[in-house]
Short mmCIF file of C-alpha atoms in Angstrom, two decimals:
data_model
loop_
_atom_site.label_atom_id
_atom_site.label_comp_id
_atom_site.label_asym_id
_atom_site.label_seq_id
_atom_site.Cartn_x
_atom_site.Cartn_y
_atom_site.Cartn_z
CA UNK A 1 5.80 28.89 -3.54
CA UNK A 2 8.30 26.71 -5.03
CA UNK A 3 8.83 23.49 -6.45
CA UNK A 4 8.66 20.23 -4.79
CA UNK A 5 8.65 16.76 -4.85
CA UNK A 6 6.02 14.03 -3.53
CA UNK A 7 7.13 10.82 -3.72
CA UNK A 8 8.68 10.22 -6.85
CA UNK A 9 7.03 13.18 -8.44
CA UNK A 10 7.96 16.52 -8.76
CA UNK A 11 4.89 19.59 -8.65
CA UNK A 12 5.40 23.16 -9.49
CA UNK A 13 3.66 26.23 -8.24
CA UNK A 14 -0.02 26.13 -9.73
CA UNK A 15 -2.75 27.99 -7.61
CA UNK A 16 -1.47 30.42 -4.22
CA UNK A 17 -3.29 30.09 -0.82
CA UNK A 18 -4.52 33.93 -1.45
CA UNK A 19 -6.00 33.22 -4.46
CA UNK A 20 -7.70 30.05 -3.19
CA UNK A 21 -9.07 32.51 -0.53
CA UNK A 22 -10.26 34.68 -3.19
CA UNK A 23 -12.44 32.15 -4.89
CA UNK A 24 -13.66 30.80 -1.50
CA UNK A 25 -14.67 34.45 -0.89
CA UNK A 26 -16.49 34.61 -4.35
CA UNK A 27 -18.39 31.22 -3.97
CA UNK A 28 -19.57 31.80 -0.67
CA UNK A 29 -21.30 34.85 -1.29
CA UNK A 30 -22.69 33.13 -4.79
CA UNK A 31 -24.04 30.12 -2.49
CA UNK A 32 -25.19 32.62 0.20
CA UNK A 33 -27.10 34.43 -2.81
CA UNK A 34 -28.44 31.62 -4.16
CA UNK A 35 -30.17 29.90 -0.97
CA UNK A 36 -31.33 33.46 0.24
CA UNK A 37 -34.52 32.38 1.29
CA UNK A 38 -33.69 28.22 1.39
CA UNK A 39 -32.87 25.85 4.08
CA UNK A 40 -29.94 23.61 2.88
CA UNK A 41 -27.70 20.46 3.71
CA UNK A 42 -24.15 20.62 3.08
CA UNK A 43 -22.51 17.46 1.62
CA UNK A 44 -18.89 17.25 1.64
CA UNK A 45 -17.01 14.93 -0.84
CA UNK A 46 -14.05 13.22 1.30
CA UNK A 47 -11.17 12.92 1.28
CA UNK A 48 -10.53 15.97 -0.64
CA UNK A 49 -12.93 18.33 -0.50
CA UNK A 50 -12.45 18.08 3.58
CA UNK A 51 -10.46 21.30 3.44
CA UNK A 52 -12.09 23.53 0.83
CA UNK A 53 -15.60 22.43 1.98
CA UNK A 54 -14.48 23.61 5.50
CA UNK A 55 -13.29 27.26 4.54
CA UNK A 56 -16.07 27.69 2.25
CA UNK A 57 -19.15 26.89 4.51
CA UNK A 58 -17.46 29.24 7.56
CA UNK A 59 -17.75 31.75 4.88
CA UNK A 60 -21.21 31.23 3.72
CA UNK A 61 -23.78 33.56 5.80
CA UNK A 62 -26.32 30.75 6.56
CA UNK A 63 -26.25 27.93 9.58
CA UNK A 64 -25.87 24.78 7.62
CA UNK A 65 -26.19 21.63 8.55
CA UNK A 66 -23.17 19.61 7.20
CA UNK A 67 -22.55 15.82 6.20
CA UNK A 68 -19.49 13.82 4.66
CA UNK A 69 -19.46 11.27 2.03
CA UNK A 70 -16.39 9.34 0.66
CA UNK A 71 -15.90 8.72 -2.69
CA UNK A 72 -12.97 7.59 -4.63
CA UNK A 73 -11.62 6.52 -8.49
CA UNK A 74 -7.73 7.23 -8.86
CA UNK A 75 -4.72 5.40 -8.21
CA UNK A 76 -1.42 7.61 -8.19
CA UNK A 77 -2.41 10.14 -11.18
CA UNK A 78 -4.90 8.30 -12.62
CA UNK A 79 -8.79 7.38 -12.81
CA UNK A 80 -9.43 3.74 -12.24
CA UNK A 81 -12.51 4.41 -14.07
CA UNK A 82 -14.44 2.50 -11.10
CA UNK A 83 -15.69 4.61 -7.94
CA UNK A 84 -16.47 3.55 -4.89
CA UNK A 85 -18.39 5.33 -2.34
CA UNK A 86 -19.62 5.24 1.34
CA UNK A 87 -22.98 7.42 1.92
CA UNK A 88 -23.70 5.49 4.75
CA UNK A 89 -24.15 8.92 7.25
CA UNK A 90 -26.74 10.73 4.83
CA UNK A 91 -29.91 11.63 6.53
CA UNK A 92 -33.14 11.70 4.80
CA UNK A 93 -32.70 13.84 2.33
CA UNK A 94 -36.76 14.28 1.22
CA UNK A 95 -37.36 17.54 -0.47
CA UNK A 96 -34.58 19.12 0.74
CA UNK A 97 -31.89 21.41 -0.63
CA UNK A 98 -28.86 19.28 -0.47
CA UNK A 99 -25.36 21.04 -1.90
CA UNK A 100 -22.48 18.76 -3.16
CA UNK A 101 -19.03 20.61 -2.01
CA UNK A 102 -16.42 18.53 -4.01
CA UNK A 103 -12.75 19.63 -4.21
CA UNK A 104 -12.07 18.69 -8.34
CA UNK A 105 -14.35 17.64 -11.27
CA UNK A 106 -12.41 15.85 -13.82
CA UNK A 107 -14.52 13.01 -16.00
CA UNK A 108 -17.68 13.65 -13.91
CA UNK A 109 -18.32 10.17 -13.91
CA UNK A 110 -17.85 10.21 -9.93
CA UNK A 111 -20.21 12.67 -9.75
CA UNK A 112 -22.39 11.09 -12.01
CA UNK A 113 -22.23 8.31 -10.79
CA UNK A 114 -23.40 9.67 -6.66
CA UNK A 115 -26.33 11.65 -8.68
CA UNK A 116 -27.66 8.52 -9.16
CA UNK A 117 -28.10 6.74 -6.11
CA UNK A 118 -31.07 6.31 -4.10
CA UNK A 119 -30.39 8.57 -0.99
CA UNK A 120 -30.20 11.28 -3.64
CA UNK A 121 -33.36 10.74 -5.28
CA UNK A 122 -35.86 12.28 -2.87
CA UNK A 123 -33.75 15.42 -2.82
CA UNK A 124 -35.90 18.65 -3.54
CA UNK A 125 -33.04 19.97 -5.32
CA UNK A 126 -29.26 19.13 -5.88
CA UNK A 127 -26.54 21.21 -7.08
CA UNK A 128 -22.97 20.87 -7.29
CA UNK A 129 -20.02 23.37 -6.05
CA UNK A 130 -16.33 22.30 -7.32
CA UNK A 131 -13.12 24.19 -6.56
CA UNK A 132 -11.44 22.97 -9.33
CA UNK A 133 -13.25 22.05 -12.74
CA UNK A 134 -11.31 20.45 -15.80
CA UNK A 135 -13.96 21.26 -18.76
CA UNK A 136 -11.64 19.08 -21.58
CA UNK A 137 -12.33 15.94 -19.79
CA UNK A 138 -15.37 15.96 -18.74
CA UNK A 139 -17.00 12.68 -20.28
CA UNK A 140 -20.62 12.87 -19.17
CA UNK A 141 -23.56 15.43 -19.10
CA UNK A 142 -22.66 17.09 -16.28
CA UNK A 143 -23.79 20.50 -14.31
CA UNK A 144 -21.68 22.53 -12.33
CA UNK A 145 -23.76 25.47 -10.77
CA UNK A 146 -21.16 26.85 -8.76
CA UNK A 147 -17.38 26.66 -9.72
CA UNK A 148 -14.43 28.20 -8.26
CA UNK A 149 -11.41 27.70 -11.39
CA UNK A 150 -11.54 26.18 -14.31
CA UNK A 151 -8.09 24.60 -14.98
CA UNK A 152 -6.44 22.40 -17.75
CA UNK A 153 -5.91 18.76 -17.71
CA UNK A 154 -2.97 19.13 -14.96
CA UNK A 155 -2.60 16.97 -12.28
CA UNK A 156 -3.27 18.72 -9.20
CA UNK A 157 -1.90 18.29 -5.26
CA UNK A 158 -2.35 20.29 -2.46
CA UNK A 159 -5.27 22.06 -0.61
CA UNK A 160 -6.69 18.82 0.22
CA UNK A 161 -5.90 17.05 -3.17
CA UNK A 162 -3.52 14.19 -2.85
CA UNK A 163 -1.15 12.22 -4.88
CA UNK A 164 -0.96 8.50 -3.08
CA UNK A 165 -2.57 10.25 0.05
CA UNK A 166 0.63 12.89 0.36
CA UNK A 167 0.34 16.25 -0.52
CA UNK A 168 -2.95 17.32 1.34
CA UNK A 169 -1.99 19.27 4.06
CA UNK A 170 -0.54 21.95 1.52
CA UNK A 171 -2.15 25.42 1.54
CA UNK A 172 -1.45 26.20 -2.25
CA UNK A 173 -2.35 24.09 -5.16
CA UNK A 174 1.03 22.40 -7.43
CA UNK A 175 0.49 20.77 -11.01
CA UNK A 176 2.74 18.10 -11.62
CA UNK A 177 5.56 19.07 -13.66
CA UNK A 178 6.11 18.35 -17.20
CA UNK A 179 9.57 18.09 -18.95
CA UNK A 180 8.71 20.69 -21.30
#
């Protein structure tokens, strides 16, 4: 891994495709654990979490039925502070065992914000799996119950996560570089 630039950015080295793997490995067999005896629904958060969501659920030892959902609150490195969503192909989620696959939790407020709608509300249970967890911003109640690194307050590409929609495609994670 090296350094490189997107856009007018440059990124450094932050998280390696192995130990991305590693974590994947961990939370599977946590979610596998957990739902031993339960019959879930996989909901991945787009864009992002397209890619982790993807390698985590082939490595989860249970058929699960999976579903995207698009949500959305920065602009180049930042949170707008607003999110907008599109849940429009959610099934009926009554009393079932839905799991939230999202890529990063920063402020939470995105996540807060799905936890509240309707199509959520039936649910017979809800929890949340994050690849990437940011604890020092976190700006609402929020809980994680499965989560694979907690990192600082970096800004993160790669691995799915984007800067201006570049940067996805990258199997390691960079943090945007700092002139320190």
């Amino acid at each position: 891994m090296k350094t490189l630039k997107i856009g007018d950015l440059t990124f450094e080295p932050f998280i390696s495709s192995e130990t991305i793997h590693s974590i994947n490995v961990r939370l599977a067999s946590d979610i596998s654990n957990y739902y031993t005896s339960k019959e879930i629904i996989a909901v991945i958060v787009l864009k992002g979490g397209y890619i982790f969501g993807g390698d985590l659920l082939k490595l989860v030892e249970k058929d699960i039925p999976v579903y995207f959902i698009q949500l959305s609150s920065y602009a180049d490195t930042r949170s707008t502070g607003h999110v907008s969503m599109n849940l429009t192909s959610l099934p009926d989620l009554t009393n079932k065992h839905v799991l939230i696959i999202e890529d990063i939790v920063e402020s939470g407020l995105s996540m807060a914000t799905l936890l509240k709608q309707p199509q959520l509300a039936t649910a017979g249970s809800i929890e949340i799996c994050s690849l990437l967890f940011k604890p020092t911003e976190l700006k609402t109640e929020l809980f994680l119950k499965f989560v694979g690194k907690e990192i600082p307050p970096a800004f993160v590409v790669g691995y799915g996560l984007d800067y201006n929609e570049m940067g996805r495609h990258l199997p390691d994670i960079y943090q945007l570089k700092t002139d320190n």
